[in-house]
Tab-separated table of N, CA, C and O in Angstrom:
chain	number	residue	atom	x	y	z
N	1	MET	N	0.854	-1.168	0.000
N	1	MET	CA	0.000	0.000	0.000
N	1	MET	C	0.904	1.237	0.000
N	1	MET	O	1.799	1.341	0.824
N	2	THR	N	0.629	2.154	-0.935
N	2	THR	CA	1.419	3.373	-1.041
N	2	THR	C	0.545	4.598	-0.764
N	2	THR	O	-0.692	4.515	-0.783
N	3	VAL	N	1.194	5.725	-0.541
N	3	VAL	CA	0.478	6.990	-0.349
N	3	VAL	C	-0.432	7.257	-1.544
N	3	VAL	O	-1.605	7.619	-1.389
N	4	GLU	N	0.089	7.064	-2.746
N	4	GLU	CA	-0.680	7.323	-3.966
N	4	GLU	C	-1.902	6.417	-4.064
N	4	GLU	O	-2.986	6.862	-4.455
N	5	GLN	N	-1.750	5.153	-3.705
N	5	GLN	CA	-2.881	4.217	-3.744
N	5	GLN	C	-3.974	4.634	-2.754
N	5	GLN	O	-5.156	4.581	-3.082
N	6	VAL	N	-3.586	5.058	-1.577
N	6	VAL	CA	-4.563	5.477	-0.565
N	6	VAL	C	-5.304	6.722	-1.044
N	6	VAL	O	-6.537	6.799	-0.944
N	7	LEU	N	-4.588	7.692	-1.568
N	7	LEU	CA	-5.239	8.906	-2.083
N	7	LEU	C	-6.194	8.573	-3.229
N	7	LEU	O	-7.283	9.148	-3.330
N	8	GLN	N	-5.802	7.636	-4.078
N	8	GLN	CA	-6.672	7.227	-5.183
N	8	GLN	C	-7.931	6.528	-4.662
N	8	GLN	O	-9.043	6.837	-5.105
N	9	VAL	N	-7.775	5.609	-3.723
N	9	VAL	CA	-8.944	4.921	-3.161
N	9	VAL	C	-9.864	5.937	-2.490
N	9	VAL	O	-11.083	5.876	-2.638
N	10	HIS	N	-9.278	6.898	-1.773
N	10	HIS	CA	-10.107	7.873	-1.055
N	10	HIS	C	-10.822	8.821	-2.028
N	10	HIS	O	-12.029	9.016	-1.920
N	11	SER	N	-10.090	9.385	-2.965
N	11	SER	CA	-10.675	10.386	-3.871
N	11	SER	C	-11.503	9.766	-4.989
N	11	SER	O	-12.654	10.138	-5.200
N	12	GLU	N	-10.912	8.822	-5.709
N	12	GLU	CA	-11.588	8.242	-6.874
N	12	GLU	C	-12.513	7.088	-6.500
N	12	GLU	O	-13.403	6.742	-7.273
N	13	GLY	N	-12.303	6.510	-5.341
N	13	GLY	CA	-13.162	5.425	-4.881
N	13	GLY	C	-14.218	5.926	-3.920
N	13	GLY	O	-15.380	6.105	-4.265
N	14	PHE	N	-13.810	6.224	-2.692
N	14	PHE	CA	-14.720	6.597	-1.618
N	14	PHE	C	-15.505	7.878	-1.928
N	14	PHE	O	-16.741	7.872	-1.937
N	15	ASN	N	-14.810	8.977	-2.172
N	15	ASN	CA	-15.515	10.243	-2.423
N	15	ASN	C	-16.396	10.167	-3.668
N	15	ASN	O	-17.524	10.653	-3.674
N	16	ARG	N	-15.894	9.560	-4.734
N	16	ARG	CA	-16.681	9.420	-5.967
N	16	ARG	C	-17.933	8.605	-5.711
N	16	ARG	O	-19.032	8.953	-6.136
N	17	ALA	N	-17.794	7.500	-4.976
N	17	ALA	CA	-18.944	6.635	-4.684
N	17	ALA	C	-19.983	7.364	-3.833
N	17	ALA	O	-21.190	7.203	-4.052
N	18	LEU	N	-19.541	8.181	-2.881
N	18	LEU	CA	-20.485	8.959	-2.081
N	18	LEU	C	-21.281	9.924	-2.952
N	18	LEU	O	-22.506	9.999	-2.862
N	19	ILE	N	-20.583	10.658	-3.806
N	19	ILE	CA	-21.239	11.658	-4.654
N	19	ILE	C	-22.177	10.998	-5.662
N	19	ILE	O	-23.288	11.481	-5.900
N	20	GLN	N	-21.757	9.888	-6.235
N	20	GLN	CA	-22.558	9.212	-7.266
N	20	GLN	C	-23.568	8.234	-6.674
N	20	GLN	O	-24.275	7.558	-7.414
N	21	GLN	N	-23.644	8.153	-5.360
N	21	GLN	CA	-24.539	7.227	-4.664
N	21	GLN	C	-24.341	5.784	-5.156
N	21	GLN	O	-25.288	5.044	-5.364
N	22	ASP	N	-23.079	5.409	-5.297
N	22	ASP	CA	-22.710	4.068	-5.743
N	22	ASP	C	-22.542	3.184	-4.503
N	22	ASP	O	-21.445	2.988	-3.993
N	23	TYR	N	-23.660	2.673	-4.009
N	23	TYR	CA	-23.673	1.914	-2.761
N	23	TYR	C	-22.928	0.588	-2.880
N	23	TYR	O	-22.347	0.125	-1.898
N	24	ASP	N	-22.918	-0.017	-4.070
N	24	ASP	CA	-22.163	-1.253	-4.256
N	24	ASP	C	-20.665	-0.990	-4.090
N	24	ASP	O	-19.958	-1.778	-3.460
N	25	ALA	N	-20.189	0.124	-4.651
N	25	ALA	CA	-18.771	0.476	-4.502
N	25	ALA	C	-18.450	0.757	-3.035
N	25	ALA	O	-17.418	0.307	-2.524
N	26	LEU	N	-19.335	1.483	-2.347
N	26	LEU	CA	-19.109	1.771	-0.927
N	26	LEU	C	-19.078	0.486	-0.110
N	26	LEU	O	-18.247	0.339	0.790
N	27	GLU	N	-19.962	-0.438	-0.420
N	27	GLU	CA	-19.993	-1.732	0.278
N	27	GLU	C	-18.634	-2.416	0.171
N	27	GLU	O	-18.159	-3.024	1.128
N	28	GLY	N	-17.983	-2.284	-0.987
N	28	GLY	CA	-16.671	-2.887	-1.183
N	28	GLY	C	-15.530	-2.108	-0.551
N	28	GLY	O	-14.510	-2.677	-0.190
N	29	ILE	N	-15.693	-0.794	-0.415
N	29	ILE	CA	-14.645	0.045	0.173
N	29	ILE	C	-14.655	-0.052	1.696
N	29	ILE	O	-13.607	-0.121	2.329
N	30	TYR	N	-15.846	-0.075	2.296
N	30	TYR	CA	-15.934	-0.162	3.751
N	30	TYR	C	-15.515	-1.551	4.220
N	30	TYR	O	-16.001	-2.564	3.725
N	31	SER	N	-14.648	-1.599	5.210
N	31	SER	CA	-14.291	-2.848	5.860
N	31	SER	C	-15.494	-3.354	6.646
N	31	SER	O	-16.360	-2.565	7.046
N	32	GLU	N	-15.553	-4.638	6.907
N	32	GLU	CA	-16.608	-5.166	7.779
N	32	GLU	C	-16.473	-4.599	9.187
N	32	GLU	O	-17.440	-4.566	9.932
N	33	MET	N	-15.275	-4.136	9.545
N	33	MET	CA	-15.033	-3.536	10.857
N	33	MET	C	-15.233	-2.021	10.850
N	33	MET	O	-14.922	-1.345	11.832
N	34	TYR	N	-15.746	-1.471	9.761
N	34	TYR	CA	-15.843	-0.013	9.593
N	34	TYR	C	-16.576	0.660	10.751
N	34	TYR	O	-17.594	0.176	11.234
N	35	MET	N	-16.021	1.808	11.159
N	35	MET	CA	-16.654	2.639	12.182
N	35	MET	C	-16.592	4.091	11.720
N	35	MET	O	-15.526	4.584	11.343
N	36	LEU	N	-17.742	4.751	11.728
N	36	LEU	CA	-17.833	6.180	11.452
N	36	LEU	C	-18.102	6.887	12.772
N	36	LEU	O	-19.046	6.534	13.490
N	37	VAL	N	-17.271	7.880	13.097
N	37	VAL	CA	-17.512	8.726	14.259
N	37	VAL	C	-17.805	10.122	13.711
N	37	VAL	O	-16.942	10.762	13.119
N	38	ARG	N	-19.048	10.539	13.882
N	38	ARG	CA	-19.479	11.840	13.360
N	38	ARG	C	-19.002	12.976	14.272
N	38	ARG	O	-18.658	12.739	15.430
N	39	PRO	N	-19.025	14.214	13.758
N	39	PRO	CA	-18.593	15.356	14.577
N	39	PRO	C	-19.366	15.502	15.890
N	39	PRO	O	-18.836	16.020	16.867
N	40	ASP	N	-20.612	15.013	15.927
N	40	ASP	CA	-21.397	15.112	17.169
N	40	ASP	C	-21.104	13.968	18.139
N	40	ASP	O	-21.699	13.877	19.212
N	41	GLY	N	-20.177	13.080	17.767
N	41	GLY	CA	-19.800	11.972	18.630
N	41	GLY	C	-20.577	10.690	18.402
N	41	GLY	O	-20.245	9.656	18.968
N	42	SER	N	-21.614	10.732	17.571
N	42	SER	CA	-22.368	9.508	17.303
N	42	SER	C	-21.525	8.545	16.471
N	42	SER	O	-20.649	8.954	15.714
N	43	VAL	N	-21.783	7.259	16.650
N	43	VAL	CA	-20.995	6.202	16.018
N	43	VAL	C	-21.920	5.311	15.196
N	43	VAL	O	-22.982	4.901	15.664
N	44	LEU	N	-21.496	5.014	13.965
N	44	LEU	CA	-22.240	4.101	13.090
N	44	LEU	C	-21.301	3.034	12.565
N	44	LEU	O	-20.124	3.297	12.310
N	45	ASN	N	-21.832	1.823	12.356
N	45	ASN	CA	-21.048	0.769	11.726
N	45	ASN	C	-21.354	0.753	10.218
N	45	ASN	O	-22.137	1.566	9.726
N	46	LYS	N	-20.750	-0.185	9.525
N	46	LYS	CA	-20.891	-0.259	8.066
N	46	LYS	C	-22.353	-0.328	7.641
N	46	LYS	O	-22.795	0.443	6.776
N	47	GLN	N	-23.109	-1.226	8.213
N	47	GLN	CA	-24.498	-1.410	7.784
N	47	GLN	C	-25.351	-0.189	8.112
N	47	GLN	O	-26.226	0.186	7.333
N	48	GLN	N	-25.096	0.451	9.248
N	48	GLN	CA	-25.850	1.648	9.618
N	48	GLN	C	-25.555	2.811	8.674
N	48	GLN	O	-26.457	3.558	8.302
N	49	VAL	N	-24.299	2.959	8.281
N	49	VAL	CA	-23.926	4.022	7.340
N	49	VAL	C	-24.595	3.787	5.992
N	49	VAL	O	-25.181	4.703	5.403
N	50	LEU	N	-24.522	2.556	5.490
N	50	LEU	CA	-25.136	2.249	4.195
N	50	LEU	C	-26.651	2.460	4.241
N	50	LEU	O	-27.239	2.988	3.292
N	51	LYS	N	-27.275	2.089	5.351
N	51	LYS	CA	-28.719	2.303	5.499
N	51	LYS	C	-29.038	3.803	5.502
N	51	LYS	O	-30.000	4.245	4.867
N	52	ASP	N	-28.234	4.588	6.219
N	52	ASP	CA	-28.433	6.037	6.265
N	52	ASP	C	-28.331	6.631	4.862
N	52	ASP	O	-29.163	7.452	4.467
N	53	LEU	N	-27.337	6.209	4.115
N	53	LEU	CA	-27.159	6.730	2.758
N	53	LEU	C	-28.303	6.305	1.839
N	53	LEU	O	-28.794	7.099	1.034
N	54	ARG	N	-28.737	5.054	1.958
N	54	ARG	CA	-29.772	4.526	1.066
N	54	ARG	C	-31.180	5.007	1.429
N	54	ARG	O	-31.985	5.286	0.550
N	55	GLU	N	-31.476	5.077	2.726
N	55	GLU	CA	-32.874	5.223	3.154
N	55	GLU	C	-33.211	6.517	3.878
N	55	GLU	O	-34.387	6.827	4.034
N	56	GLN	N	-32.236	7.256	4.346
N	56	GLN	CA	-32.533	8.413	5.184
N	56	GLN	C	-32.391	9.757	4.468
N	56	GLN	O	-32.333	10.793	5.118
N	57	GLY	N	-32.327	9.735	3.150
N	57	GLY	CA	-32.354	10.973	2.381
N	57	GLY	C	-31.060	11.762	2.373
N	57	GLY	O	-31.048	12.936	1.992
N	58	LEU	N	-29.930	11.145	2.777
N	58	LEU	CA	-28.649	11.841	2.755
N	58	LEU	C	-28.043	11.752	1.369
N	58	LEU	O	-27.923	10.663	0.800
N	59	ARG	N	-27.634	12.891	0.833
N	59	ARG	CA	-26.997	12.948	-0.480
N	59	ARG	C	-25.781	13.840	-0.380
N	59	ARG	O	-25.875	14.978	0.101
N	60	ILE	N	-24.630	13.351	-0.786
N	60	ILE	CA	-23.400	14.138	-0.810
N	60	ILE	C	-23.299	14.761	-2.198
N	60	ILE	O	-23.268	14.058	-3.208
N	61	LEU	N	-23.261	16.083	-2.261
N	61	LEU	CA	-23.252	16.786	-3.540
N	61	LEU	C	-21.842	17.097	-4.034
N	61	LEU	O	-21.574	17.028	-5.226
N	62	SER	N	-20.946	17.442	-3.108
N	62	SER	CA	-19.560	17.693	-3.499
N	62	SER	C	-18.650	17.531	-2.288
N	62	SER	O	-19.070	17.705	-1.149
N	63	ILE	N	-17.401	17.175	-2.588
N	63	ILE	CA	-16.379	17.019	-1.551
N	63	ILE	C	-15.091	17.611	-2.103
N	63	ILE	O	-14.649	17.237	-3.187
N	64	LYS	N	-14.511	18.530	-1.349
N	64	LYS	CA	-13.217	19.108	-1.732
N	64	LYS	C	-12.224	18.794	-0.623
N	64	LYS	O	-12.367	19.270	0.505
N	65	LEU	N	-11.238	17.964	-0.941
N	65	LEU	CA	-10.209	17.565	0.018
N	65	LEU	C	-9.074	18.583	-0.020
N	65	LEU	O	-8.644	19.000	-1.095
N	66	GLU	N	-8.587	18.979	1.161
N	66	GLU	CA	-7.503	19.958	1.262
N	66	GLU	C	-6.438	19.460	2.222
N	66	GLU	O	-6.750	18.808	3.220
N	67	ASP	N	-5.190	19.789	1.930
N	67	ASP	CA	-4.074	19.520	2.847
N	67	ASP	C	-3.988	18.060	3.275
N	67	ASP	O	-3.750	17.754	4.451
N	68	ALA	N	-4.162	17.148	2.333
N	68	ALA	CA	-4.134	15.716	2.646
N	68	ALA	C	-2.711	15.250	2.946
N	68	ALA	O	-1.770	15.573	2.224
N	69	VAL	N	-2.592	14.495	4.032
N	69	VAL	CA	-1.336	13.867	4.413
N	69	VAL	C	-1.639	12.404	4.700
N	69	VAL	O	-2.550	12.090	5.469
N	70	VAL	N	-0.879	11.515	4.065
N	70	VAL	CA	-1.051	10.075	4.278
N	70	VAL	C	0.220	9.519	4.897
N	70	VAL	O	1.316	9.777	4.413
N	71	ARG	N	0.033	8.743	5.963
N	71	ARG	CA	1.144	8.048	6.591
N	71	ARG	C	0.861	6.558	6.491
N	71	ARG	O	-0.205	6.104	6.909
N	72	VAL	N	1.795	5.813	5.922
N	72	VAL	CA	1.636	4.371	5.756
N	72	VAL	C	2.545	3.667	6.760
N	72	VAL	O	3.741	3.952	6.829
N	73	ILE	N	1.932	2.782	7.551
N	73	ILE	CA	2.659	1.991	8.531
N	73	ILE	C	2.292	0.534	8.283
N	73	ILE	O	1.203	0.094	8.659
N	74	GLY	N	3.151	-0.187	7.606
N	74	GLY	CA	2.872	-1.586	7.290
N	74	GLY	C	1.626	-1.718	6.436
N	74	GLY	O	1.542	-1.154	5.343
N	75	SER	N	0.620	-2.432	6.933
N	75	SER	CA	-0.600	-2.671	6.172
N	75	SER	C	-1.724	-1.702	6.541
N	75	SER	O	-2.884	-1.935	6.230
N	76	VAL	N	-1.349	-0.585	7.208
N	76	VAL	CA	-2.321	0.427	7.617
N	76	VAL	C	-1.879	1.789	7.095
N	76	VAL	O	-0.680	2.095	7.071
N	77	ALA	N	-2.853	2.607	6.702
N	77	ALA	CA	-2.560	3.973	6.282
N	77	ALA	C	-3.520	4.917	6.988
N	77	ALA	O	-4.712	4.608	7.144
N	78	ILE	N	-2.995	6.050	7.403
N	78	ILE	CA	-3.798	7.068	8.076
N	78	ILE	C	-3.795	8.310	7.196
N	78	ILE	O	-2.730	8.866	6.903
N	79	LEU	N	-4.976	8.711	6.771
N	79	LEU	CA	-5.149	9.915	5.960
N	79	LEU	C	-5.714	11.007	6.859
N	79	LEU	O	-6.749	10.816	7.503
N	80	SER	N	-5.022	12.137	6.928
N	80	SER	CA	-5.506	13.313	7.650
N	80	SER	C	-5.664	14.419	6.624
N	80	SER	O	-4.795	14.611	5.773
N	81	ALA	N	-6.779	15.151	6.709
N	81	ALA	CA	-7.028	16.217	5.736
N	81	ALA	C	-8.131	17.127	6.242
N	81	ALA	O	-8.826	16.800	7.213
N	82	ALA	N	-8.275	18.233	5.562
N	82	ALA	CA	-9.456	19.069	5.743
N	82	ALA	C	-10.373	18.750	4.569
N	82	ALA	O	-9.925	18.314	3.504
N	83	SER	N	-11.659	18.959	4.763
N	83	SER	CA	-12.624	18.662	3.705
N	83	SER	C	-13.765	19.662	3.771
N	83	SER	O	-14.263	19.975	4.845
N	84	LYS	N	-14.138	20.165	2.610
N	84	LYS	CA	-15.326	21.009	2.498
N	84	LYS	C	-16.352	20.198	1.728
N	84	LYS	O	-16.112	19.760	0.603
N	85	THR	N	-17.490	19.973	2.370
N	85	THR	CA	-18.516	19.104	1.812
N	85	THR	C	-19.842	19.843	1.719
N	85	THR	O	-20.209	20.579	2.634
N	86	VAL	N	-20.529	19.628	0.607
N	86	VAL	CA	-21.897	20.119	0.455
N	86	VAL	C	-22.781	18.884	0.378
N	86	VAL	O	-22.512	17.962	-0.399
N	87	SER	N	-23.810	18.839	1.224
N	87	SER	CA	-24.706	17.696	1.246
N	87	SER	C	-26.140	18.182	1.372
N	87	SER	O	-26.397	19.360	1.620
N	88	SER	N	-27.061	17.258	1.189
N	88	SER	CA	-28.465	17.573	1.434
N	88	SER	C	-29.113	16.358	2.091
N	88	SER	O	-28.716	15.223	1.856
N	89	ARG	N	-30.055	16.636	2.947
N	89	ARG	CA	-30.838	15.585	3.571
N	89	ARG	C	-32.287	15.989	3.402
N	89	ARG	O	-32.695	17.045	3.865
N	90	ASN	N	-33.012	15.133	2.687
N	90	ASN	CA	-34.427	15.404	2.406
N	90	ASN	C	-34.627	16.793	1.789
N	90	ASN	O	-35.534	17.528	2.150
N	91	GLY	N	-33.719	17.154	0.872
N	91	GLY	CA	-33.847	18.406	0.137
N	91	GLY	C	-33.264	19.624	0.821
N	91	GLY	O	-33.192	20.693	0.219
N	92	LYS	N	-32.832	19.510	2.069
N	92	LYS	CA	-32.257	20.647	2.785
N	92	LYS	C	-30.736	20.601	2.657
N	92	LYS	O	-30.091	19.685	3.168
N	93	GLU	N	-30.176	21.598	1.963
N	93	GLU	CA	-28.743	21.629	1.698
N	93	GLU	C	-27.977	22.204	2.885
N	93	GLU	O	-28.443	23.129	3.550
N	94	SER	N	-26.782	21.648	3.127
N	94	SER	CA	-25.906	22.173	4.174
N	94	SER	C	-24.454	22.031	3.731
N	94	SER	O	-24.140	21.241	2.837
N	95	GLN	N	-23.600	22.821	4.363
N	95	GLN	CA	-22.176	22.783	4.075
N	95	GLN	C	-21.427	22.476	5.358
N	95	GLN	O	-21.855	22.888	6.441
N	96	ALA	N	-20.320	21.768	5.224
N	96	ALA	CA	-19.494	21.442	6.390
N	96	ALA	C	-18.025	21.603	6.024
N	96	ALA	O	-17.608	21.290	4.917
N	97	HIS	N	-17.266	22.109	6.975
N	97	HIS	CA	-15.816	22.199	6.844
N	97	HIS	C	-15.257	21.411	8.016
N	97	HIS	O	-15.465	21.784	9.178
N	98	VAL	N	-14.609	20.300	7.732
N	98	VAL	CA	-14.150	19.402	8.784
N	98	VAL	C	-12.678	19.055	8.631
N	98	VAL	O	-12.109	19.168	7.545
N	99	ARG	N	-12.094	18.633	9.725
N	99	ARG	CA	-10.795	17.976	9.723
N	99	ARG	C	-11.109	16.509	9.891
N	99	ARG	O	-11.892	16.132	10.757
N	100	LEU	N	-10.545	15.663	9.036
N	100	LEU	CA	-10.883	14.246	9.071
N	100	LEU	C	-9.671	13.362	9.261
N	100	LEU	O	-8.554	13.753	8.920
N	101	VAL	N	-9.930	12.205	9.813
N	101	VAL	CA	-8.946	11.135	9.904
N	101	VAL	C	-9.621	9.893	9.335
N	101	VAL	O	-10.689	9.489	9.793
N	102	ALA	N	-9.022	9.333	8.297
N	102	ALA	CA	-9.522	8.102	7.684
N	102	ALA	C	-8.420	7.053	7.800
N	102	ALA	O	-7.276	7.310	7.422
N	103	VAL	N	-8.774	5.895	8.331
N	103	VAL	CA	-7.811	4.812	8.500
N	103	VAL	C	-8.141	3.724	7.482
N	103	VAL	O	-9.271	3.216	7.453
N	104	TYR	N	-7.165	3.405	6.652
N	104	TYR	CA	-7.317	2.362	5.646
N	104	TYR	C	-6.442	1.176	6.022
N	104	TYR	O	-5.354	1.355	6.583
N	105	GLY	N	-6.929	-0.018	5.716
N	105	GLY	CA	-6.159	-1.224	5.982
N	105	GLY	C	-6.124	-2.115	4.754
N	105	GLY	O	-7.071	-2.130	3.963
N	106	GLN	N	-5.036	-2.833	4.606
N	106	GLN	CA	-4.908	-3.810	3.526
N	106	GLN	C	-5.639	-5.067	3.966
N	106	GLN	O	-5.287	-5.669	4.980
N	107	GLU	N	-6.698	-5.430	3.256
N	107	GLU	CA	-7.458	-6.640	3.561
N	107	GLU	C	-7.447	-7.507	2.312
N	107	GLU	O	-8.106	-7.176	1.332
N	108	GLY	N	-6.672	-8.578	2.367
N	108	GLY	CA	-6.505	-9.389	1.168
N	108	GLY	C	-5.817	-8.543	0.108
N	108	GLY	O	-4.828	-7.894	0.363
N	109	GLY	N	-6.402	-8.497	-1.080
N	109	GLY	CA	-5.828	-7.707	-2.159
N	109	GLY	C	-6.408	-6.312	-2.268
N	109	GLY	O	-6.118	-5.598	-3.217
N	110	ALA	N	-7.232	-5.899	-1.307
N	110	ALA	CA	-7.917	-4.606	-1.414
N	110	ALA	C	-7.542	-3.678	-0.264
N	110	ALA	O	-7.196	-4.120	0.824
N	111	ILE	N	-7.642	-2.386	-0.544
N	111	ILE	CA	-7.474	-1.362	0.479
N	111	ILE	C	-8.880	-0.966	0.921
N	111	ILE	O	-9.695	-0.526	0.118
N	112	ARG	N	-9.178	-1.163	2.200
N	112	ARG	CA	-10.523	-0.911	2.724
N	112	ARG	C	-10.491	0.179	3.798
N	112	ARG	O	-9.535	0.296	4.561
N	113	LEU	N	-11.585	0.928	3.867
N	113	LEU	CA	-11.740	1.975	4.871
N	113	LEU	C	-12.220	1.336	6.165
N	113	LEU	O	-13.291	0.735	6.220
N	114	VAL	N	-11.415	1.458	7.223
N	114	VAL	CA	-11.693	0.820	8.502
N	114	VAL	C	-12.329	1.804	9.492
N	114	VAL	O	-13.206	1.436	10.261
N	115	HIS	N	-11.896	3.061	9.441
N	115	HIS	CA	-12.359	4.043	10.424
N	115	HIS	C	-12.368	5.422	9.781
N	115	HIS	O	-11.458	5.771	9.039
N	116	PHE	N	-13.410	6.206	10.072
N	116	PHE	CA	-13.498	7.583	9.581
N	116	PHE	C	-14.045	8.432	10.706
N	116	PHE	O	-15.074	8.117	11.291
N	117	GLN	N	-13.324	9.511	11.012
N	117	GLN	CA	-13.742	10.401	12.088
N	117	GLN	C	-13.505	11.834	11.647
N	117	GLN	O	-12.493	12.131	11.012
N	118	SER	N	-14.444	12.710	11.973
N	118	SER	CA	-14.286	14.109	11.582
N	118	SER	C	-14.679	15.040	12.712
N	118	SER	O	-15.490	14.698	13.569
N	119	THR	N	-14.062	16.214	12.687
N	119	THR	CA	-14.316	17.268	13.655
N	119	THR	C	-14.574	18.554	12.889
N	119	THR	O	-13.850	18.866	11.935
N	120	MET	N	-15.582	19.289	13.293
N	120	MET	CA	-15.907	20.537	12.622
N	120	MET	C	-14.772	21.545	12.791
N	120	MET	O	-14.186	21.659	13.864
N	121	ILE	N	-14.467	22.271	11.714
N	121	ILE	CA	-13.517	23.376	11.775
N	121	ILE	C	-14.329	24.648	11.955
N	121	ILE	O	-15.207	24.943	11.125
N	122	VAL	N	-14.039	25.357	13.008
N	122	VAL	CA	-14.731	26.610	13.280
N	122	VAL	C	-13.969	27.726	12.589
N	122	VAL	O	-12.767	27.906	12.826
N	123	GLU	N	-14.652	28.410	11.695
N	123	GLU	CA	-14.040	29.506	10.962
N	123	GLU	C	-13.795	30.666	11.912
N	123	GLU	O	-14.688	31.075	12.637
N	124	LYS	N	-12.574	31.192	11.911
N	124	LYS	CA	-12.240	32.326	12.769
N	124	LYS	C	-12.568	33.619	12.044
N	124	LYS	O	-12.269	33.765	10.861
N	125	GLU	N	-13.166	34.522	12.775
N	125	GLU	CA	-13.508	35.819	12.193
N	125	GLU	C	-12.241	36.653	12.072
N	125	GLU	O	-11.351	36.591	12.921
N	126	ALA	N	-12.175	37.463	11.012
N	126	ALA	CA	-11.048	38.368	10.820
N	126	ALA	C	-11.052	39.436	11.918
N	126	ALA	O	-12.093	39.946	12.295
N	127	ALA	N	-9.865	39.732	12.429
N	127	ALA	CA	-9.761	40.716	13.524
N	127	ALA	C	-9.917	42.127	13.018
N	127	ALA	O	-9.668	42.466	11.936
């Protein structure tokens, strides 16, 4: 697993699948051990995340990754970045600016997303 492979899986795999609502691709990217920790502290597993995306009206409209840094340690990679996301839930659009940590692991011949956690970035007002 290389830095380039992780960035490709995250950008062209994970982010693309979220935007295009490609649930089959997401099913393959998420590890069976997947854990999502949302900015509010709530935790979802793989099946709960897929259900939320499929049935609860969540739609990711765009994702812009910034300042991505990937560290590879053996069969694990940690991606840290900022992200600006536009989403809608049941037609109500919202924007988020977060700092994220995504942990990828080599499982067999595939790179899978094992853990994703984000924290809201609070925009500082100009002095």
